[in-house]
mmCIF file of C-alpha atoms in Angstrom:
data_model
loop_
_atom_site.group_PDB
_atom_site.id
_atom_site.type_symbol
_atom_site.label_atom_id
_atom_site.label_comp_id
_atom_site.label_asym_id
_atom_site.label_seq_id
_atom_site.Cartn_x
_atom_site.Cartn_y
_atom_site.Cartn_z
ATOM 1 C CA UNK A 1474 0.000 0.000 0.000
ATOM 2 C CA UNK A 1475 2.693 2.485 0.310
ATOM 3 C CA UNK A 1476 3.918 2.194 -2.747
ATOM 4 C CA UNK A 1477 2.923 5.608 -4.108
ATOM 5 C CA UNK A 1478 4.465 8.729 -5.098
ATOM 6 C CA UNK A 1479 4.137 10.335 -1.764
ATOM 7 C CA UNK A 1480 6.458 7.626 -0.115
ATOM 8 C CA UNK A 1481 10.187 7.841 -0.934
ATOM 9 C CA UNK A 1482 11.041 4.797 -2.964
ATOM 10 C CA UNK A 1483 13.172 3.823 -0.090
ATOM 11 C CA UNK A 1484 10.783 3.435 2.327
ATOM 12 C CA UNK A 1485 8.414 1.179 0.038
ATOM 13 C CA UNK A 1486 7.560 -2.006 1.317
ATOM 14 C CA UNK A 1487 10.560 -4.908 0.275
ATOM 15 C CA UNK A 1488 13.365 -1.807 -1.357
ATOM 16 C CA UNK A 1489 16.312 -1.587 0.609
ATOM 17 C CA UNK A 1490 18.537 1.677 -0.504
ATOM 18 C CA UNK A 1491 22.260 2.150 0.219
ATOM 19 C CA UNK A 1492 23.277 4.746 3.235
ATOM 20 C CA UNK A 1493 24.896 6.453 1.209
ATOM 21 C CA UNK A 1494 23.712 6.559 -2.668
ATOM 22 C CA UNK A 1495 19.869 6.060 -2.022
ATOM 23 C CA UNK A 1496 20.174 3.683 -5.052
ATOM 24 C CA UNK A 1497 18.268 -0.030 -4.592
ATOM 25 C CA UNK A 1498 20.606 -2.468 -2.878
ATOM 26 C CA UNK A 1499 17.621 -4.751 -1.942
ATOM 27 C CA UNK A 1500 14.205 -5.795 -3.788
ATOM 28 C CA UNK A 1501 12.732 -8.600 -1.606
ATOM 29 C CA UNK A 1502 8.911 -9.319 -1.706
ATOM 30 C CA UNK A 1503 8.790 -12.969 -0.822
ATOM 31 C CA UNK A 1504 5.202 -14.399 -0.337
ATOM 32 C CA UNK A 1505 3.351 -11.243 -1.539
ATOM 33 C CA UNK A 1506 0.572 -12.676 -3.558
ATOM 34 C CA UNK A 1507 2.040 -10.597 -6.160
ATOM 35 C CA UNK A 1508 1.503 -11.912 -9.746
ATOM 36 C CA UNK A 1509 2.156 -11.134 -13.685
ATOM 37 C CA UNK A 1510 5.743 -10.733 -15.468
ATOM 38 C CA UNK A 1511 8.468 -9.466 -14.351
ATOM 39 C CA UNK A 1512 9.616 -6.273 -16.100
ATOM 40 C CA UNK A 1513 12.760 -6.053 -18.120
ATOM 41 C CA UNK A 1514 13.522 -3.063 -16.872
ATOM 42 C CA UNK A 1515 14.719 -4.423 -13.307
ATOM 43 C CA UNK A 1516 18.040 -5.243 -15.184
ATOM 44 C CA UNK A 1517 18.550 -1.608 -14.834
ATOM 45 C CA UNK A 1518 18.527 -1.204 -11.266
ATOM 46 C CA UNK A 1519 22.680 -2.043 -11.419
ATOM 47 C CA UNK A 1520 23.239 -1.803 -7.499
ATOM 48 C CA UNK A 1521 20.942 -4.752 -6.729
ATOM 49 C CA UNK A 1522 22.364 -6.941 -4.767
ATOM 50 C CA UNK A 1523 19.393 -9.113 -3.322
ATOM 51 C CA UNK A 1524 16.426 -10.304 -5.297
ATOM 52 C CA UNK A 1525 13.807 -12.219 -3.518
ATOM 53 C CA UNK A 1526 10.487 -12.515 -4.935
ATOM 54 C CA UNK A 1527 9.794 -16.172 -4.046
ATOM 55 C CA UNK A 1528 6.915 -18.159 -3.358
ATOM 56 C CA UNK A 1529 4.201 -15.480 -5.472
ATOM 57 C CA UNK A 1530 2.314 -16.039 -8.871
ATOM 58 C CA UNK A 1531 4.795 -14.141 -11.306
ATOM 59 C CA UNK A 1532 4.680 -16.113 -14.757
ATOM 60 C CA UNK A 1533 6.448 -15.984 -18.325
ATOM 61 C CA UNK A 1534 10.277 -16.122 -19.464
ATOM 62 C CA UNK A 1535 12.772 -14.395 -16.771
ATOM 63 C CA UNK A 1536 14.194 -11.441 -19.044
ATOM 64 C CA UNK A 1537 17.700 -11.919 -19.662
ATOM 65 C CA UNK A 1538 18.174 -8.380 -18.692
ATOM 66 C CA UNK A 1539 18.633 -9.711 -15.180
ATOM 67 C CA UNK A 1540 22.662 -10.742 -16.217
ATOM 68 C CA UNK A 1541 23.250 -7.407 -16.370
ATOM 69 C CA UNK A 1542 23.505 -6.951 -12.180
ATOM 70 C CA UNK A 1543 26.805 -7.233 -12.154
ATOM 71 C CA UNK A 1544 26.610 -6.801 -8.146
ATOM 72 C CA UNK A 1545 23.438 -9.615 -7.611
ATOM 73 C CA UNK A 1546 24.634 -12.102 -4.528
ATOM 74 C CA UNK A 1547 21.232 -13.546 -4.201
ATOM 75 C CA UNK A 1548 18.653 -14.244 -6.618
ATOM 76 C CA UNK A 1549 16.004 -15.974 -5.129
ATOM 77 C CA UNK A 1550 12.825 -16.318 -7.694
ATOM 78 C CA UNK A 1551 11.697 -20.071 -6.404
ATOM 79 C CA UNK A 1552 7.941 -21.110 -6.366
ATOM 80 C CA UNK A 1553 6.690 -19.028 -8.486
ATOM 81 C CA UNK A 1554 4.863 -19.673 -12.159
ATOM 82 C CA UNK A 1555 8.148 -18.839 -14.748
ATOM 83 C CA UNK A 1556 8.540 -20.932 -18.192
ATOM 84 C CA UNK A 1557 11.144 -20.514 -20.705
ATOM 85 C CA UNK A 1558 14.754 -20.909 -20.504
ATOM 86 C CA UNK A 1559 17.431 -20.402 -18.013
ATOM 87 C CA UNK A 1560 19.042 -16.651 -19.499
ATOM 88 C CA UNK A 1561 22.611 -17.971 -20.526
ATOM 89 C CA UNK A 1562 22.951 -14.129 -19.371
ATOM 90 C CA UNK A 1563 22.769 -15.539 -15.826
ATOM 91 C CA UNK A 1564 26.531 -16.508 -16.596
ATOM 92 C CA UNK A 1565 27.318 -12.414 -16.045
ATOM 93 C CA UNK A 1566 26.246 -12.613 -12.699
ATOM 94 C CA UNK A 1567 29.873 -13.375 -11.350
ATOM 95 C CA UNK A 1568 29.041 -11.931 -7.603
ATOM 96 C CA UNK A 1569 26.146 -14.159 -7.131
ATOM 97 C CA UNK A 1570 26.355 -16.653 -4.260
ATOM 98 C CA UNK A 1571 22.886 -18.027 -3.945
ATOM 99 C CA UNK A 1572 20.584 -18.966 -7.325
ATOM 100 C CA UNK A 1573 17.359 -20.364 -6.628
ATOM 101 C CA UNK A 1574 15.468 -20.834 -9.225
ATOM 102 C CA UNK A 1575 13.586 -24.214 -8.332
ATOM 103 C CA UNK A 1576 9.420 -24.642 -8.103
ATOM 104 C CA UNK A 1577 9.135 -23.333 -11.403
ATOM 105 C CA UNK A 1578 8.258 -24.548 -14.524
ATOM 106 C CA UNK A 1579 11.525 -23.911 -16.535
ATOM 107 C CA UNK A 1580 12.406 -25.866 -19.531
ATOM 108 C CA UNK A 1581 15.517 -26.316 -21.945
ATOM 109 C CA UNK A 1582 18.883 -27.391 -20.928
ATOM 110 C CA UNK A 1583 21.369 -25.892 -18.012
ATOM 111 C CA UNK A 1584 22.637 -23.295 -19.383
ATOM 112 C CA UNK A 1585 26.680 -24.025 -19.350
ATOM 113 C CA UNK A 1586 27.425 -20.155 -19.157
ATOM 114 C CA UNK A 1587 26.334 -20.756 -15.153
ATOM 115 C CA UNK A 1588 29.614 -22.655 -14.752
ATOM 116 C CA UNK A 1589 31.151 -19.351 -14.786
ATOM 117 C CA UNK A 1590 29.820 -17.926 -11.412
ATOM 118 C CA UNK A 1591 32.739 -18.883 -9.690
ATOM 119 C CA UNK A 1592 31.471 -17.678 -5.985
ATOM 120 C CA UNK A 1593 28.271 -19.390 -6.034
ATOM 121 C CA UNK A 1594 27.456 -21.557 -2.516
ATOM 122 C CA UNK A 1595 24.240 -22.774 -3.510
ATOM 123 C CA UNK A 1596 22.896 -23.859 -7.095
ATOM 124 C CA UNK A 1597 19.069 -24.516 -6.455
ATOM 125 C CA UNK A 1598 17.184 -26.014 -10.267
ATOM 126 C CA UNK A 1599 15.287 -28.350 -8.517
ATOM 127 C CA UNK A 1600 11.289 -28.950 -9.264
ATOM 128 C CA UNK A 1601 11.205 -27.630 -12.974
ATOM 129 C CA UNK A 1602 11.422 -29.185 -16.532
ATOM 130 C CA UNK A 1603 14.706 -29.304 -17.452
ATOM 131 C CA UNK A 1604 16.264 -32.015 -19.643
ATOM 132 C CA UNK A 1605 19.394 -32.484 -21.544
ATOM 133 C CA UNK A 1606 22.908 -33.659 -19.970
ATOM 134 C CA UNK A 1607 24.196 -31.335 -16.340
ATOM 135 C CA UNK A 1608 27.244 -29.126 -17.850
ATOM 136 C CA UNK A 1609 30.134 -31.120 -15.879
ATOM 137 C CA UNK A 1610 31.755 -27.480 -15.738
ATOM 138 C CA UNK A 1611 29.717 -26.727 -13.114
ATOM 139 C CA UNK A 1612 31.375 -29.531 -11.211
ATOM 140 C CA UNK A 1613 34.204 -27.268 -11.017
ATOM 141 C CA UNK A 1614 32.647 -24.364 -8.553
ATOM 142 C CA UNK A 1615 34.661 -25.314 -5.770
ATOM 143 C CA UNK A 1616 32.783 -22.231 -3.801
ATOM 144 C CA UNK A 1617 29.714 -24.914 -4.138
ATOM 145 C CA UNK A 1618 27.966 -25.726 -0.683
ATOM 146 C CA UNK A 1619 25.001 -27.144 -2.111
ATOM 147 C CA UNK A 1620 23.687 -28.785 -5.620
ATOM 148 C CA UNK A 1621 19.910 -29.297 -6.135
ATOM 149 C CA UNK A 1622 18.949 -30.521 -9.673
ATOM 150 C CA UNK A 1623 16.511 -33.222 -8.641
ATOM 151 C CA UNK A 1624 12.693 -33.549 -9.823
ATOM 152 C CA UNK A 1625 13.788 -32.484 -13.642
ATOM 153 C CA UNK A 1626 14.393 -35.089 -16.889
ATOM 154 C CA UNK A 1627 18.227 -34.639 -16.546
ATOM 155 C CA UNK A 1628 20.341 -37.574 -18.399
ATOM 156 C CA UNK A 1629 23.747 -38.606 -18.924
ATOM 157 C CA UNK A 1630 26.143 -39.828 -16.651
ATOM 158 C CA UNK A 1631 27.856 -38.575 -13.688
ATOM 159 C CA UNK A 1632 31.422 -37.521 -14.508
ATOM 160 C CA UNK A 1633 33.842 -40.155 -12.738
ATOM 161 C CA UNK A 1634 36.032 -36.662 -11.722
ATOM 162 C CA UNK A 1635 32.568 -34.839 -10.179
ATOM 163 C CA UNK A 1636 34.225 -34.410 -6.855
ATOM 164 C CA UNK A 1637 37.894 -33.388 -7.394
ATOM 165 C CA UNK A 1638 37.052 -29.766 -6.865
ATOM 166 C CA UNK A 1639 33.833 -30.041 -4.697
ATOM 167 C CA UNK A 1640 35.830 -31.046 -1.388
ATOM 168 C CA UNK A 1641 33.305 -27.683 -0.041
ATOM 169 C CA UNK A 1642 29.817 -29.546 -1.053
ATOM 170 C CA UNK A 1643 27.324 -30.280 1.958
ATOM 171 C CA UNK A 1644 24.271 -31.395 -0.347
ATOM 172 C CA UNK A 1645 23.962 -33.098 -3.378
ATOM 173 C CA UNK A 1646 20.473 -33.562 -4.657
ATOM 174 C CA UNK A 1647 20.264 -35.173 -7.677
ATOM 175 C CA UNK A 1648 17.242 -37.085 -7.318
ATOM 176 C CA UNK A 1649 14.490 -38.049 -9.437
ATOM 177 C CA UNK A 1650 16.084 -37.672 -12.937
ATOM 178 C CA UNK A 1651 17.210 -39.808 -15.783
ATOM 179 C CA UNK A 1652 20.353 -40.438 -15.497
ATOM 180 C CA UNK A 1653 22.635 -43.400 -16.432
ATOM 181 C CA UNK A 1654 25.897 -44.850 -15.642
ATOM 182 C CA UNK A 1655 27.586 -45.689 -12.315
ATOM 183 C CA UNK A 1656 28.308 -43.713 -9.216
ATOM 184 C CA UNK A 1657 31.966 -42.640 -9.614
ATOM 185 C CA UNK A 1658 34.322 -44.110 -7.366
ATOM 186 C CA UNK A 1659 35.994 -41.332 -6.414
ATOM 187 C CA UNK A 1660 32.713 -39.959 -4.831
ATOM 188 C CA UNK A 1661 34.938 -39.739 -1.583
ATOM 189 C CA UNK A 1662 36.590 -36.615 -2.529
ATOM 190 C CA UNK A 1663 33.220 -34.689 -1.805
ATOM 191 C CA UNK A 1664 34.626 -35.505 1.762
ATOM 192 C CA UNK A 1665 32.612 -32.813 3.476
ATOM 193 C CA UNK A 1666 28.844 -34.264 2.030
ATOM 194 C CA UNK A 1667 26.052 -34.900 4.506
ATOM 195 C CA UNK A 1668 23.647 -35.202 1.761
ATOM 196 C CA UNK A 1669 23.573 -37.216 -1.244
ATOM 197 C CA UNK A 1670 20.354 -37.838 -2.995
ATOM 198 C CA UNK A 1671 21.157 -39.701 -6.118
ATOM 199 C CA UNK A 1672 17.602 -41.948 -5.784
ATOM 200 C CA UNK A 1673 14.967 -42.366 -9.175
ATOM 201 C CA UNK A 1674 17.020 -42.484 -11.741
ATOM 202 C CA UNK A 1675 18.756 -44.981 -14.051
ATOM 203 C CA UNK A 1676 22.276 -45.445 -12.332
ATOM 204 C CA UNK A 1677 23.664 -48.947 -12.922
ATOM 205 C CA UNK A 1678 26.949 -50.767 -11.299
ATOM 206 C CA UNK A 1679 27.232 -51.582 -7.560
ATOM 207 C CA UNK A 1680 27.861 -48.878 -4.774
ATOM 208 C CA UNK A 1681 30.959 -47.967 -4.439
ATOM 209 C CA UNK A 1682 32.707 -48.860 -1.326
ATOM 210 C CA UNK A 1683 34.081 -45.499 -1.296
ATOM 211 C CA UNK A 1684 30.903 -44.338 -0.156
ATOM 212 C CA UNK A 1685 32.441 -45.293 3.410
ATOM 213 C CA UNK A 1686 34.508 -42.819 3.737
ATOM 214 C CA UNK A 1687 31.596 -39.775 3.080
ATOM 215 C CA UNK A 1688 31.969 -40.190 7.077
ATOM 216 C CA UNK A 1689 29.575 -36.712 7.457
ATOM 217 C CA UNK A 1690 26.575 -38.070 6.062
ATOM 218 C CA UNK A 1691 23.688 -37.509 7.958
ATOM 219 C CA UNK A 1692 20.942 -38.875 4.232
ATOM 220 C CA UNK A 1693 21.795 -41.111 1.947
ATOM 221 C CA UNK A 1694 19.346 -41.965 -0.780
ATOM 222 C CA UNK A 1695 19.762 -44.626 -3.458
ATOM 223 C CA UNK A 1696 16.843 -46.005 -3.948
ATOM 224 C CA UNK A 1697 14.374 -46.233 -7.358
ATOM 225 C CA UNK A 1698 18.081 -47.396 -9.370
ATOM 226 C CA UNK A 1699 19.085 -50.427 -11.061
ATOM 227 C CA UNK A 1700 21.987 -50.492 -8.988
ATOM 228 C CA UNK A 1701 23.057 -54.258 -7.906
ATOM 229 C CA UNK A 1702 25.672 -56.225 -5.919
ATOM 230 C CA UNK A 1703 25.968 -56.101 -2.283
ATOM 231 C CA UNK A 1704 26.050 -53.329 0.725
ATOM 232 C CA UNK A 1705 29.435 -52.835 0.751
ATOM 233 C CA UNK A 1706 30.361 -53.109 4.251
ATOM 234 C CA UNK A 1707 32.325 -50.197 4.590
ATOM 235 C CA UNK A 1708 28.676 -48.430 4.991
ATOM 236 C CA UNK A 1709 29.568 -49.293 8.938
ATOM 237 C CA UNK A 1710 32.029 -46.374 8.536
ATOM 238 C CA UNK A 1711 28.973 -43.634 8.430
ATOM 239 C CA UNK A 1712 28.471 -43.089 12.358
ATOM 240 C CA UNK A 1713 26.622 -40.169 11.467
ATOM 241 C CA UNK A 1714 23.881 -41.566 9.030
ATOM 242 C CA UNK A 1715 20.312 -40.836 10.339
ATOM 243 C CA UNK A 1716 18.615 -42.140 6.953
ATOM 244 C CA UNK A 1717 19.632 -44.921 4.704
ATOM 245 C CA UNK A 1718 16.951 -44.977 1.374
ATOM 246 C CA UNK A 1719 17.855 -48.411 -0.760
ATOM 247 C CA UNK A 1720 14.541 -49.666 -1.887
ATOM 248 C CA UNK A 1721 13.518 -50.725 -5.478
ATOM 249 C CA UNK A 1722 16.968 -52.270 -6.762
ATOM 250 C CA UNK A 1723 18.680 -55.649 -7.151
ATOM 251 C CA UNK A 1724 20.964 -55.888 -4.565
ATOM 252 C CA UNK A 1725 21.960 -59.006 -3.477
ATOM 253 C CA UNK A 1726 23.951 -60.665 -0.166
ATOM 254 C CA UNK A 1727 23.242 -60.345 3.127
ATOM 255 C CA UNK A 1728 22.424 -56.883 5.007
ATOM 256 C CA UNK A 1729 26.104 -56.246 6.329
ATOM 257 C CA UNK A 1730 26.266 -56.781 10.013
ATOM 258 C CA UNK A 1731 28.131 -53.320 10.455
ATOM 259 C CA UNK A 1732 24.598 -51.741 9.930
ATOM 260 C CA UNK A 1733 25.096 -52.364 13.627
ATOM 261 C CA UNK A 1734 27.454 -49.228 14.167
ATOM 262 C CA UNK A 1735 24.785 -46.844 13.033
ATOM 263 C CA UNK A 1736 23.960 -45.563 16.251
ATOM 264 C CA UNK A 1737 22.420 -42.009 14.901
ATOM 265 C CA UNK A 1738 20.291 -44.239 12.487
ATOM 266 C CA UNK A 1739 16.546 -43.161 12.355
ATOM 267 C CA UNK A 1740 14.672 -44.719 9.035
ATOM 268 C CA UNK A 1741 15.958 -47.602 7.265
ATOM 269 C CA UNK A 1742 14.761 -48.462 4.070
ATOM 270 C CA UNK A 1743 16.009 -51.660 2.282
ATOM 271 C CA UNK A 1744 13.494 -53.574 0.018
ATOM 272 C CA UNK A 1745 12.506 -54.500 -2.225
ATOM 273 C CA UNK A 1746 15.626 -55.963 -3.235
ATOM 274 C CA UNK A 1747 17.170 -59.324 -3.473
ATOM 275 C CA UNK A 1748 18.783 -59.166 -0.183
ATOM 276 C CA UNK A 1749 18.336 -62.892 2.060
ATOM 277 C CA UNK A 1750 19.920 -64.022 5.131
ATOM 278 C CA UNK A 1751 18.983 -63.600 8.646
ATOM 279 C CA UNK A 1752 18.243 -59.773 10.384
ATOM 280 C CA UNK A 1753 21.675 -59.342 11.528
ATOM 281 C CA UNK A 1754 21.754 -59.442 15.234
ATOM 282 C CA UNK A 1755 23.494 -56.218 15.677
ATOM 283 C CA UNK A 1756 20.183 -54.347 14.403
ATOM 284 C CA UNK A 1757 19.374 -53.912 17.901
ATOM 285 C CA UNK A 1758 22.696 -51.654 18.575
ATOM 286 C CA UNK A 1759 20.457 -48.970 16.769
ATOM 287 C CA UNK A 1760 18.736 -47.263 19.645
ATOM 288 C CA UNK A 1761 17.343 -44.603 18.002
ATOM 289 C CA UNK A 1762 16.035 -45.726 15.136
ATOM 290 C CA UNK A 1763 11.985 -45.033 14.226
ATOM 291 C CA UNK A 1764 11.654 -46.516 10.991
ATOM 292 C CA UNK A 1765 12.821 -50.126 10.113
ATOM 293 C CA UNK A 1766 11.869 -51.164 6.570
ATOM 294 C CA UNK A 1767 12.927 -54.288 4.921
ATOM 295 C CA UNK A 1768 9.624 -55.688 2.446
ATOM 296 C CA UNK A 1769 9.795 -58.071 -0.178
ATOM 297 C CA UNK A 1770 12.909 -59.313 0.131
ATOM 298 C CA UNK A 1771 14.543 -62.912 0.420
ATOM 299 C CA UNK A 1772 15.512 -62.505 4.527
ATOM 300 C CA UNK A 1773 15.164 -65.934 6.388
ATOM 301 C CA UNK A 1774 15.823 -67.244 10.097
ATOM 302 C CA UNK A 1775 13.826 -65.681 13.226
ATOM 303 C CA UNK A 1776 13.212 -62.021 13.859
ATOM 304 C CA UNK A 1777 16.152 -61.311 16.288
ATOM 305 C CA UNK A 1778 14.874 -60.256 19.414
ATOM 306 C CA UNK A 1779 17.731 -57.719 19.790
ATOM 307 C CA UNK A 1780 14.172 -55.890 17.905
ATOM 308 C CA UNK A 1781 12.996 -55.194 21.367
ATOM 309 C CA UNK A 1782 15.986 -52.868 22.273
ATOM 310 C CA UNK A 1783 14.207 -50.105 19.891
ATOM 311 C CA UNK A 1784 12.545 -48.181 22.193
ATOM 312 C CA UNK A 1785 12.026 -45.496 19.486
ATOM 313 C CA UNK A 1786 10.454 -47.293 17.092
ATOM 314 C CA UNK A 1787 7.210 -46.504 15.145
ATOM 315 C CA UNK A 1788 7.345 -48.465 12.590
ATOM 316 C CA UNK A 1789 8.809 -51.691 11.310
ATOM 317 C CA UNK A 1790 7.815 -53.707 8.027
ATOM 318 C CA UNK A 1791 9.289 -56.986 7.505
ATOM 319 C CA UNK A 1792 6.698 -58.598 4.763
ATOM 320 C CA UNK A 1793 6.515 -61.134 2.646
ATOM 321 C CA UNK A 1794 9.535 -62.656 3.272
ATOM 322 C CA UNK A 1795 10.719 -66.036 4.421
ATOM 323 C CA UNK A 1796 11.179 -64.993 8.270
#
């Protein structure tokens, strides 16, 4: 409402103006009910340095005159109605840290011009349309703190080198895409992870034992691939997992009895698969965990009554098998 003439522009609602130069520093209207496009002529306001406008009803293409705030750090535009491309003019926004851009309806490929923000902490594209391969140059932000592609048609593989300059990344959410190929190996140099949501798509190969050494992992979701082989046991080494997501695959072998070390565990999800063998004993070591699921599956033996040391648990779901 006070966005009128008799109000200085820097006292409107959401506009932030420098001390000194009374020029915009700040446009952030998050959950306004505001709707329609958004103007071209923003690009002109060149000391913006935060742009929120999240989580309203704006639609249509975001104008590529946006790449030319050269001093943008956020750009937050998430949950809102926008179609179109990503602006390969978004590569000009070298001082960005933060581009959220996910909840929309954006289509086309990455653009690989955003490999060149070189200070960016968090890359959020999840929840639109986009297909075509991820630009492995963007693997090479070491800045990164956080990667969210996931609910999209992404294919093509995961570079075996993703990691060699992410040793920064925190979360990787690549979830619920299409693509192909095996987890790389060297998965461990993304040492500081504590997410890693690779689940739904069309990954092949075994998991990697490296994954043991991801030792701050808190999430780990694999689930929904056509991965195979066994649990390597080396996923003992994660003393920090609180969820372990490895439904809908072919893995085979017995559930590793070094499950037992997960003390911080709180869901586990492991069928269907084509895991058999007895409930390791050791299950009971996991004192805090809530969920415990393990369906359609080839387990055998008794239900270890270690079981009855899980004083948090809600739920458990251990059918059909051949306990």
């Amino acid at each position: 409402d006070n966005w009128t003439t008799s109000h200085s522009f820097c006292n409107w609602t959401g506009v932030t103006c420098g001390a000194k130069h009374k020029r915009i520093k700040a446009l952030n209207l998050p959950n306004m009910n505001l709707i329609g496009t958004i103007p071209p002529e923003l690009g002109n306001l060149s000391f913006l340095a935060s742009l929120n406008l999240s989580g309203n009803g704006f639609h249509g293409d975001l104008p590529g005159e946006l790449g030319q705030l050269s001093r943008l750090k956020l750009v937050d535009l998430s949950s809102n109605f926008f179609t179109g491309e990503i602006p390969s003019s978004f590569g000009r926004l070298n001082q960005v840290s933060d581009l959220v851009l996910s909840n929309n309806n954006l289509t086309g490929a990455i653009p690989p011009e955003i490999s060149n923000l070189l200070n960016m902490r968090t890359l959020d594209l999840a929840s639109n349309k986009l297909y075509g391969s991820i630009p492995s140059s963007i693997y090479n932000i070491s800045s990164l703190r956080k990667i969210s592609l996931s609910l999209n048609s992404l294919s093509g593989k995961i570079p075996d080198g993703m990691c060699h300059h992410l040793s920064n990344l925190e979360a990787l959410y690549l979830g619920t895409n299409e693509l192909s190929g095996q987890i790389p190996t060297t998965i461990n140099e993304c040492k500081n992870l504590q997410v890693l949501a690779l689940d739904y798509n069309q990954l092949s190969g075994s998991i990697p034992r490296s994954i043991g050494n991801l030792t701050a992992l808190t999430e780990l979701y694999l689930g929904g691939n056509n991965l195979e082989g066994e649990i390597p046991w080396e996923i003992g080494n994660l003393l920090n997992l609180e969820i372990f997501f490895a439904v809908d695959m072919r893995l085979t072998g017995l559930i590793p009895t070094s499950i037992g070390n997960l003390t911080n565990l709180k869901e586990i999800y492991l069928g269907p698969n084509f895991l058999e063998g007895e409930i390791p004993w050791e299950i009971g070591n996991l004192l805090n965990l809530e969920i415990f699921f393990a369906v359609d599956m080839r387990l055998t033996g008794l239900i270890p009554t270690s079981i009855g040391n899980l004083t948090n648990l809600k739920e458990i779901y251990l059918g059909p098998n051949f306990l």
